[in-house]
Coordinates of N, CA and C in Angstrom, one line a residue:
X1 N 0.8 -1.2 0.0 CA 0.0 0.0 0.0 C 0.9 1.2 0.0
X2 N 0.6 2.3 -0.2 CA 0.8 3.4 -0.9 C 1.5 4.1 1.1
X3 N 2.7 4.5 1.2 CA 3.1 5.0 2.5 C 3.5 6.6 2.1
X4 N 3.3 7.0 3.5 CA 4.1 8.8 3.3 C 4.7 8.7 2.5
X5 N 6.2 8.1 2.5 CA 6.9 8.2 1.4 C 6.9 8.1 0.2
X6 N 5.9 7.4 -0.2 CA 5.9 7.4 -1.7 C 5.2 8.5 -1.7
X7 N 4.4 9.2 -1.1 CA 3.2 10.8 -1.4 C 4.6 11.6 -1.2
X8 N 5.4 11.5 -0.8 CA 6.8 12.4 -0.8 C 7.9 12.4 -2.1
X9 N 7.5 11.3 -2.0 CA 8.8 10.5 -3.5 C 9.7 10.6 -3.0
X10 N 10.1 9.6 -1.7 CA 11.3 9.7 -0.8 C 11.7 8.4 -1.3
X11 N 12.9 7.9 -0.8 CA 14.0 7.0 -1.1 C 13.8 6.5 0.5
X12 N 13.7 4.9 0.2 CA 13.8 4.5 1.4 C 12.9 4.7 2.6
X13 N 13.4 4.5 3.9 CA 13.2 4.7 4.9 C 11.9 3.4 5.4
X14 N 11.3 4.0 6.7 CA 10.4 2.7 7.4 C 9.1 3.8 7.6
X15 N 8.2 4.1 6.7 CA 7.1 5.1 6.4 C 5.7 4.2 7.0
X16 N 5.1 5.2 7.5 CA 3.9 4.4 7.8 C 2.5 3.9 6.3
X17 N 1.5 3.7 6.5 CA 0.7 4.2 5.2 C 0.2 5.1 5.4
X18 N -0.5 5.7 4.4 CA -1.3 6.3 4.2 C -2.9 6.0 4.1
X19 N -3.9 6.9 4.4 CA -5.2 6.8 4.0 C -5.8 5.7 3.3
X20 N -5.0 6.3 1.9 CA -5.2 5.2 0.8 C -4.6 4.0 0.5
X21 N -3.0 4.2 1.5 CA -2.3 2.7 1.7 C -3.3 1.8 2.3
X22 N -4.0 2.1 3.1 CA -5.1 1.2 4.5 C -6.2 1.1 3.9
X23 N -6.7 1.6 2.9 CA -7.7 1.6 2.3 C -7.4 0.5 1.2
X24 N -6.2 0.4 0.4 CA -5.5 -0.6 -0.5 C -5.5 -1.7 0.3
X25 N -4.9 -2.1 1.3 CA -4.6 -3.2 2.5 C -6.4 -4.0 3.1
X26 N -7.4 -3.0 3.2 CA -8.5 -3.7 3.3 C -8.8 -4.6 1.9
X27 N -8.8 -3.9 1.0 CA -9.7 -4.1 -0.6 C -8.5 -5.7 -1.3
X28 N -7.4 -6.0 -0.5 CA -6.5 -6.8 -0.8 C -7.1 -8.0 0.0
X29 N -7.7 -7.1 1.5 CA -7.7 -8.6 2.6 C -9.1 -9.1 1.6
X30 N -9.9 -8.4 1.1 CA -11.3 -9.3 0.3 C -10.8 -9.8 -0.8
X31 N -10.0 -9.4 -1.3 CA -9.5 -10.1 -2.4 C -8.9 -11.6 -2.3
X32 N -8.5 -11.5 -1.3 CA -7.5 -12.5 -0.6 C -8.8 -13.7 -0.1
X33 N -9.3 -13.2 0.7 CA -10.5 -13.6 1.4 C -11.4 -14.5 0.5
X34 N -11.9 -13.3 -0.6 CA -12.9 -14.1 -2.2 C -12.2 -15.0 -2.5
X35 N -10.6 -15.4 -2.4 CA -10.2 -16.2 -3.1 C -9.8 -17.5 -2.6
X36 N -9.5 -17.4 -1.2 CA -8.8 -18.6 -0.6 C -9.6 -19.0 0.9
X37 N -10.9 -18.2 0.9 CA -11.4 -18.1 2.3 C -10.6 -18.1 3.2
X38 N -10.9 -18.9 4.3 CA -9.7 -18.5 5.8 C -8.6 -18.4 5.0
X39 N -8.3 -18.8 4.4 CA -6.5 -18.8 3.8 C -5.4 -19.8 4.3
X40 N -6.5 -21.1 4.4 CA -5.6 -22.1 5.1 C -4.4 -22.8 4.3
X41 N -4.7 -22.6 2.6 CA -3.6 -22.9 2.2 C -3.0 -22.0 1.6
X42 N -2.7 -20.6 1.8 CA -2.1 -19.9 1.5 C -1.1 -19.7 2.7
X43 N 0.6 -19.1 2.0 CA 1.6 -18.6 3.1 C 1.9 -17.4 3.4
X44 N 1.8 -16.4 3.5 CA 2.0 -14.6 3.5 C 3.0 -14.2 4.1
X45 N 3.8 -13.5 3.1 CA 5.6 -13.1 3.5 C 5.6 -11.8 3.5
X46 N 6.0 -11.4 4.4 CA 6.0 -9.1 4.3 C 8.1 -9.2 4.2
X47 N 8.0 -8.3 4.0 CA 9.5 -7.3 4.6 C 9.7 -7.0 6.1
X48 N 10.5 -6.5 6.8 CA 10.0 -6.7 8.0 C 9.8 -4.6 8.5
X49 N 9.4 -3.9 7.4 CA 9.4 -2.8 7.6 C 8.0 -2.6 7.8
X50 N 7.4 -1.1 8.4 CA 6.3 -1.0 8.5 C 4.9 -1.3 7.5
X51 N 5.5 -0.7 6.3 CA 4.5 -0.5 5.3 C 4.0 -2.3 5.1
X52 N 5.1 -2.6 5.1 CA 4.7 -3.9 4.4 C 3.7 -5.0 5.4
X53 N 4.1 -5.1 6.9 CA 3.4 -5.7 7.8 C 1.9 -4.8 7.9
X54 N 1.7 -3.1 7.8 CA 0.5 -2.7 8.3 C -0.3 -3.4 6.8
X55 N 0.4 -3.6 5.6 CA -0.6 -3.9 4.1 C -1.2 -5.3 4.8
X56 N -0.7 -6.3 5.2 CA -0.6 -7.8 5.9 C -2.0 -7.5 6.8
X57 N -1.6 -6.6 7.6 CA -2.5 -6.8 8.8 C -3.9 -7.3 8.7
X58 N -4.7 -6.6 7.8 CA -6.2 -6.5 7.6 C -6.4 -8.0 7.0
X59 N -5.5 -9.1 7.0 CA -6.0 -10.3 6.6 C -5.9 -11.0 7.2
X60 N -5.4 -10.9 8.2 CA -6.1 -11.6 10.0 C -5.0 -13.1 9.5
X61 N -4.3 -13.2 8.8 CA -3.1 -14.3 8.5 C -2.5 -14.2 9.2
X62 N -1.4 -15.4 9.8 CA 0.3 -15.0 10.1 C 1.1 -15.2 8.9
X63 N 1.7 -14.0 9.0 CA 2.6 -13.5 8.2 C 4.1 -13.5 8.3
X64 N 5.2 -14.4 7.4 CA 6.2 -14.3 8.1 C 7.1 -13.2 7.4
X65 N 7.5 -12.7 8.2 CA 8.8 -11.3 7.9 C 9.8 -12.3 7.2
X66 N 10.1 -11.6 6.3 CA 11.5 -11.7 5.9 C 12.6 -10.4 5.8
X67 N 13.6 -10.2 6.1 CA 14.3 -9.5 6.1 C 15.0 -9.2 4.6
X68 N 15.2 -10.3 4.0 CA 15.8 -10.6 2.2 C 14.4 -9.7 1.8
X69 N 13.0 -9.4 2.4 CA 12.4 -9.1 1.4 C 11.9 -7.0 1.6
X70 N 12.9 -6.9 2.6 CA 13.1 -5.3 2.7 C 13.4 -4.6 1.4
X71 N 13.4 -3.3 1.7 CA 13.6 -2.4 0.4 C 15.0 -2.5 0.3
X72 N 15.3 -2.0 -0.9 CA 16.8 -1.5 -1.3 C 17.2 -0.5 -0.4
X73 N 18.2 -0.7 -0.1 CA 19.3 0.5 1.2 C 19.7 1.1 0.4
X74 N 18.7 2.6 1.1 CA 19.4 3.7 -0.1 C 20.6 4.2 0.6
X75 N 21.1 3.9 1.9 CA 22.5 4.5 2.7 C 21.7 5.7 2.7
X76 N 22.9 6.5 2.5 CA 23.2 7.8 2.6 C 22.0 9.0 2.1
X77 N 21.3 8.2 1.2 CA 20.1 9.2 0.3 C 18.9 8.7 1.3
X78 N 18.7 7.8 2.1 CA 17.9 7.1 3.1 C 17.1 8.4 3.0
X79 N 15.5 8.5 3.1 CA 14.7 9.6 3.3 C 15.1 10.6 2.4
X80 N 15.7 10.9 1.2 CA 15.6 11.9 0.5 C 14.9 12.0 -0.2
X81 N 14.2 13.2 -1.0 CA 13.5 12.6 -2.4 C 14.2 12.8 -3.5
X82 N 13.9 12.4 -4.7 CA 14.7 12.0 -5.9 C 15.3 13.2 -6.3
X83 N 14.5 14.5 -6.1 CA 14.8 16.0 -6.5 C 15.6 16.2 -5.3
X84 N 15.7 16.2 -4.3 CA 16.9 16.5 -3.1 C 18.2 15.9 -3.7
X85 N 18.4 14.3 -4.0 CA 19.6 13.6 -4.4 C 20.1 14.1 -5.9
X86 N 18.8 14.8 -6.7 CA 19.5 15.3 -7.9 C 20.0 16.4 -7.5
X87 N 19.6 18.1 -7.0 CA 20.4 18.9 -6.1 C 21.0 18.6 -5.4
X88 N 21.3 18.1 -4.3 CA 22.4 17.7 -3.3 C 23.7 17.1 -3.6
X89 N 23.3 16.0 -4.9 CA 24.4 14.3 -4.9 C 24.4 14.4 -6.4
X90 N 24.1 15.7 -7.3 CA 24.1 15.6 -8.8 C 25.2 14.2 -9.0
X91 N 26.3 13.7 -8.6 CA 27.6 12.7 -9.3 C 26.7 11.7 -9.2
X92 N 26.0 11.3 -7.9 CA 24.7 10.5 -7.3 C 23.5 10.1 -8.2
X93 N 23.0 10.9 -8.6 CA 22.4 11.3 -9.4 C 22.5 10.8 -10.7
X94 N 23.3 11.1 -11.7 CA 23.9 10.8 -12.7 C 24.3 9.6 -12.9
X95 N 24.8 9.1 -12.0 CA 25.4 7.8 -11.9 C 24.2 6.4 -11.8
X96 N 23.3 6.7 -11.1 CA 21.9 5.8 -11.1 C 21.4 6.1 -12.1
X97 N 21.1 6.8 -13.1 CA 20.9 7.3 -14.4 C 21.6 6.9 -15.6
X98 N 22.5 6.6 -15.4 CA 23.4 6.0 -16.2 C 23.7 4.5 -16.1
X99 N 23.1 3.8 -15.1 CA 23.1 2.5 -15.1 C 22.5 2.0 -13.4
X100 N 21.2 2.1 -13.4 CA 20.1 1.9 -12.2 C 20.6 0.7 -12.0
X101 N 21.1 -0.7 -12.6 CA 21.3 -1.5 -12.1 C 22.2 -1.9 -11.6
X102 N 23.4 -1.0 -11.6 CA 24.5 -1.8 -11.0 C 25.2 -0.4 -9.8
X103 N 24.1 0.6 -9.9 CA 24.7 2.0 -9.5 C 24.3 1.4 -7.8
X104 N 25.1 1.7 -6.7 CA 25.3 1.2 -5.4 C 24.9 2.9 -4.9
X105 N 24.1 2.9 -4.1 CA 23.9 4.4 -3.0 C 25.3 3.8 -2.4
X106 N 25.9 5.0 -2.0 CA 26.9 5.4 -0.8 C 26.3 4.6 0.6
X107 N 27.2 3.5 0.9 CA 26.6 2.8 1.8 C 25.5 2.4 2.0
X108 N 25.6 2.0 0.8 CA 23.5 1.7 0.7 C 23.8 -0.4 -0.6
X109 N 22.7 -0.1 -1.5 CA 22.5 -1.5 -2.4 C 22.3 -1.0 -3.3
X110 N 22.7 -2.3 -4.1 CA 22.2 -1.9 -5.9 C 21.3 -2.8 -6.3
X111 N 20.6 -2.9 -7.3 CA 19.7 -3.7 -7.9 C 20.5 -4.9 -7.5
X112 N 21.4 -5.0 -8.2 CA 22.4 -6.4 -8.0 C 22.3 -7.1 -7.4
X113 N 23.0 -6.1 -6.0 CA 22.6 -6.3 -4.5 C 21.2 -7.3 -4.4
X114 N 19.9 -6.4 -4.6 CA 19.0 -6.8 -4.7 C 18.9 -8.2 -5.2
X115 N 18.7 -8.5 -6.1 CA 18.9 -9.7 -7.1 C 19.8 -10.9 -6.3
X116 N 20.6 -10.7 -5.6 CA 21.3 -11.9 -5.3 C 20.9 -11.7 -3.6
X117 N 20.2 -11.0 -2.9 CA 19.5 -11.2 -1.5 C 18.7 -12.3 -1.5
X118 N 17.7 -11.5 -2.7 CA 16.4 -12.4 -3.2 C 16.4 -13.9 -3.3
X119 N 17.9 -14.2 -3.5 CA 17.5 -15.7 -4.5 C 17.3 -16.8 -3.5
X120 N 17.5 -16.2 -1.6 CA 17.4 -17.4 -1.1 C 15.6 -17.4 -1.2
X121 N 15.0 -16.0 -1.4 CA 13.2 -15.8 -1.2 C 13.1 -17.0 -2.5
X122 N 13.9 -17.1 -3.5 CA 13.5 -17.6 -4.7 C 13.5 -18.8 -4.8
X123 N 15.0 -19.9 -3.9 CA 14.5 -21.0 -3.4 C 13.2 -21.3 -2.8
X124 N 13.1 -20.8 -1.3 CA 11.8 -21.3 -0.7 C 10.5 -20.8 -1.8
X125 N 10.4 -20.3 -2.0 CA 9.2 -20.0 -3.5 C 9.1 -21.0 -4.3
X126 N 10.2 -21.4 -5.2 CA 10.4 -22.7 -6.1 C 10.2 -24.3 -5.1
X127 N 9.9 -24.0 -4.2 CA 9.9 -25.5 -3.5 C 8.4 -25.6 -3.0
X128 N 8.0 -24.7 -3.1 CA 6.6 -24.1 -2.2 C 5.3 -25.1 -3.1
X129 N 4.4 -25.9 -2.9 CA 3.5 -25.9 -3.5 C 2.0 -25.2 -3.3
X130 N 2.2 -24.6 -2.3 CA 0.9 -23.8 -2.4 C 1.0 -22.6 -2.6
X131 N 0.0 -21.8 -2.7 CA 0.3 -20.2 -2.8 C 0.9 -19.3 -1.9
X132 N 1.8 -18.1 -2.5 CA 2.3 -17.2 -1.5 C 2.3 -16.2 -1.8
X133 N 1.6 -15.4 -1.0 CA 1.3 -13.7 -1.0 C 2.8 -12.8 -0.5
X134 N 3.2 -12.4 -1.1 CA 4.3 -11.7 -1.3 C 4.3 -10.5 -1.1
X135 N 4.4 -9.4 0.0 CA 3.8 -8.5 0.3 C 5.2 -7.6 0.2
X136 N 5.6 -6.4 -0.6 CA 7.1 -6.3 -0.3 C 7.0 -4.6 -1.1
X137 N 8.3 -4.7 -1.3 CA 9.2 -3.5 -2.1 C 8.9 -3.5 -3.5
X138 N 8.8 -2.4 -4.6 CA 9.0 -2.7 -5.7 C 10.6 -2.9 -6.1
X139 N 11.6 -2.7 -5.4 CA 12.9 -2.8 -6.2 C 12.9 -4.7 -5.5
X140 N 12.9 -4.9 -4.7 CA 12.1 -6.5 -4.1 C 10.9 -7.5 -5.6
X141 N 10.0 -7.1 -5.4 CA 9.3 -7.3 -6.2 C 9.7 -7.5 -7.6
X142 N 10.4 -6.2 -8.3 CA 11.0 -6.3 -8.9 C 11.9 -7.5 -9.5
X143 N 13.0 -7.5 -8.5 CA 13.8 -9.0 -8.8 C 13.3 -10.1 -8.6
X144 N 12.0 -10.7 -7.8 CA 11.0 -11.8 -7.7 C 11.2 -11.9 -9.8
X145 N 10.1 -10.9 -9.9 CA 9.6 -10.6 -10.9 C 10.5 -11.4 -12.3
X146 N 11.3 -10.4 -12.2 CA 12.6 -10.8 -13.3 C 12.7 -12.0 -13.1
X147 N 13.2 -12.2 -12.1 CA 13.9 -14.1 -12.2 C 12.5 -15.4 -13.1
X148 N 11.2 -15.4 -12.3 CA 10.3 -15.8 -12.6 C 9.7 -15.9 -13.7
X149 N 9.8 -14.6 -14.7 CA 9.3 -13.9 -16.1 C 10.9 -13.8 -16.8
X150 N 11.3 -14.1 -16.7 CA 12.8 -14.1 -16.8 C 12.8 -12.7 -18.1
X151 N 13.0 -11.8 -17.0 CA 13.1 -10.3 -17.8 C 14.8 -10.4 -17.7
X152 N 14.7 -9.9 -19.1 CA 16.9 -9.7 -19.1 C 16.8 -8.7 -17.7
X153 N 18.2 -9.1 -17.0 CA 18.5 -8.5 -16.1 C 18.9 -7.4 -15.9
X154 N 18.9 -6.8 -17.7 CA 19.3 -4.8 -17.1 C 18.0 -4.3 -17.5
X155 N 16.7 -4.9 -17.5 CA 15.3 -4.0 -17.5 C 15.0 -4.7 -16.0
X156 N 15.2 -5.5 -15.5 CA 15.1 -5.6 -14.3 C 14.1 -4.2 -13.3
X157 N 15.2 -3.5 -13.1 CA 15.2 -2.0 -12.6 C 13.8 -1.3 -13.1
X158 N 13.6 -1.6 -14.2 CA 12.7 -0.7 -15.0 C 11.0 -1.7 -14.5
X159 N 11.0 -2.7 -14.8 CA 9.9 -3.2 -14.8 C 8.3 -2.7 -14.2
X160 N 7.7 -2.5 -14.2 CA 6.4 -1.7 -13.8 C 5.8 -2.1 -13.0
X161 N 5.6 -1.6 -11.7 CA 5.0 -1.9 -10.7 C 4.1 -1.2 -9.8
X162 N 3.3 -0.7 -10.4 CA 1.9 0.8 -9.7 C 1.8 -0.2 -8.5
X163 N 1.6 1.0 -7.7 CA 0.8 0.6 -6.0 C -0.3 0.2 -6.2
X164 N -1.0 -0.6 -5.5 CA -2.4 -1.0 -5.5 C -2.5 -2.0 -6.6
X165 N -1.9 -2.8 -7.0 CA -2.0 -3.6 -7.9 C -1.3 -4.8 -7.5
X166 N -2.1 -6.2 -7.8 CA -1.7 -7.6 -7.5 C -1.6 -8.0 -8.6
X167 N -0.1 -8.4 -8.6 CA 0.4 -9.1 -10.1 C 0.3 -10.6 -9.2
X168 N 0.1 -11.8 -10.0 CA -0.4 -12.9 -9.8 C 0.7 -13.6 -11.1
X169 N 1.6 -14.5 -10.8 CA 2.3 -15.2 -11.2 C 2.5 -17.0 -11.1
X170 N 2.0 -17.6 -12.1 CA 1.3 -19.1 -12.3 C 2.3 -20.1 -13.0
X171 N 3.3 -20.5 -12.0 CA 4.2 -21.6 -13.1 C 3.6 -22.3 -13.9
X172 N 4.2 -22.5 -15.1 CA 3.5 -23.4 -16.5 C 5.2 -24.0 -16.5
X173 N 5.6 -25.0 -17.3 CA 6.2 -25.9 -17.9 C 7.6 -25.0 -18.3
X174 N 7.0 -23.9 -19.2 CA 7.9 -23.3 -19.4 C 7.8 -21.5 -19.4
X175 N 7.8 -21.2 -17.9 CA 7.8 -20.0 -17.7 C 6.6 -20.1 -16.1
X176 N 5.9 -18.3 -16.8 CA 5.1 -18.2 -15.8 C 4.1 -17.6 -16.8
X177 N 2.2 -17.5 -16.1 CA 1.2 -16.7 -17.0 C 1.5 -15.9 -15.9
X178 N 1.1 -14.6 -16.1 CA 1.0 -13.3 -15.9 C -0.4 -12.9 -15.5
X179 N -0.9 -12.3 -14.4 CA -2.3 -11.4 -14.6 C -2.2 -10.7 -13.4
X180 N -2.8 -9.3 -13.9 CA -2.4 -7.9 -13.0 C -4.1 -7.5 -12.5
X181 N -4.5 -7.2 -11.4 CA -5.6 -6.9 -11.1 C -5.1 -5.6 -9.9
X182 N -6.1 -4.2 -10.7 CA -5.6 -3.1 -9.9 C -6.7 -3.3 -9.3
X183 N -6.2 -3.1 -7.5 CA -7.2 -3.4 -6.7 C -7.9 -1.7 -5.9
X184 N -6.9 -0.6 -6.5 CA -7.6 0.7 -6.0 C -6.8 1.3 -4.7
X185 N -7.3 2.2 -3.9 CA -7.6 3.1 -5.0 C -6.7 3.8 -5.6
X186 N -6.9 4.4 -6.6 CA -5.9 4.9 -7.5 C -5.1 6.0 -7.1
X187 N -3.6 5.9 -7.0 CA -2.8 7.2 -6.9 C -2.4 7.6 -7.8
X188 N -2.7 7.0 -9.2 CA -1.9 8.1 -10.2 C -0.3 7.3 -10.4
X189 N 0.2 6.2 -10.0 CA 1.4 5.9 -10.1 C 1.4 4.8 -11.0
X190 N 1.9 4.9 -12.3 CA 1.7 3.5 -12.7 C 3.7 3.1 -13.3
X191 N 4.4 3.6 -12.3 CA 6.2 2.9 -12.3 C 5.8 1.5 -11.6

């Protein structure tokens, strides 16, 4: 769900939601609910930051934290927004612009980073036979994403991920099907 931070376009940090994050987090728990009732064979994995456990809450599940499934560490830009780090860190700046996927925050992660955290989330996933609700990051999500849909690894970074939307991913033989259901309400974000 949609937190302060993203209504700021801040980098990072542990943000609560917003109005419309909790309002996303109910309209998920029916979704969730329509589809698996109590949810006895479903598993639910958050990050272990706020945003991601308060989206979890409204579905009365246990939910296990994972830490691999935190945001990218922005370091240094931690709490900035994108227009602060272009004024402040222009070299900063420029350099994640020039290559989002391999560019490291100052004491922080890179996509990379990202990508090789994930891959233990991506064993227990691949071993899993039942469903698992993935509650997380988009630079998180992201690398799920890629590996699974096997996006070349330098659009990685880029891949599309609007708030309020459950992408739903279906092993087949060879690959995954794909289906995106925007569950509301709308902020206007469709990265």
């Amino acid at each position: 769900g949609q937190s302060r931070f993203n209504v700021e376009n801040r980098v990072g940090g542990d943000a609560p939601l917003t109005a419309l994050g909790c309002e996303y987090a109910r309209r998920l728990a029916v979704a969730v609910h329509d589809r698996f009732g109590d949810g006895d064979e479903l598993d639910v994995w958050t990050s272990t930051l706020r945003r991601t456990i308060q989206t979890a809450e409204p579905l009365g599940l246990p939910a296990g934290q994972w830490r691999a499934l935190d945001e990218i560490d922005a370091g240094d830009c931690d709490g900035l927004t994108y227009d602060e780090i272009r004024a402040q860190r222009p070299d900063e700046w420029n350099a994640r612009m020039a290559d989002k996927l391999r560019y490291r925050y100052p004491r922080g992660e890179s996509y990379e980073d990202v990508i090789q955290r994930v891959d233990r989330v991506i064993i227990e996933l691949e071993r899993y036979k039942t469903p698992v609700l993935v509650i997380a990051h988009r630079a998180i999500l992201r690398a799920l994403y890629g590996y699974f849909v096997q996006v070349p690894r330098e659009d990685v970074p880029y891949a599309p991920f609007p708030l309020h939307t459950v992408v739903k991913l279906m092993p087949t033989a060879y690959g995954c099907v794909e289906e995106r259901e925007k569950l509301g309400p709308d902020v206007g974000d469709e990265r």
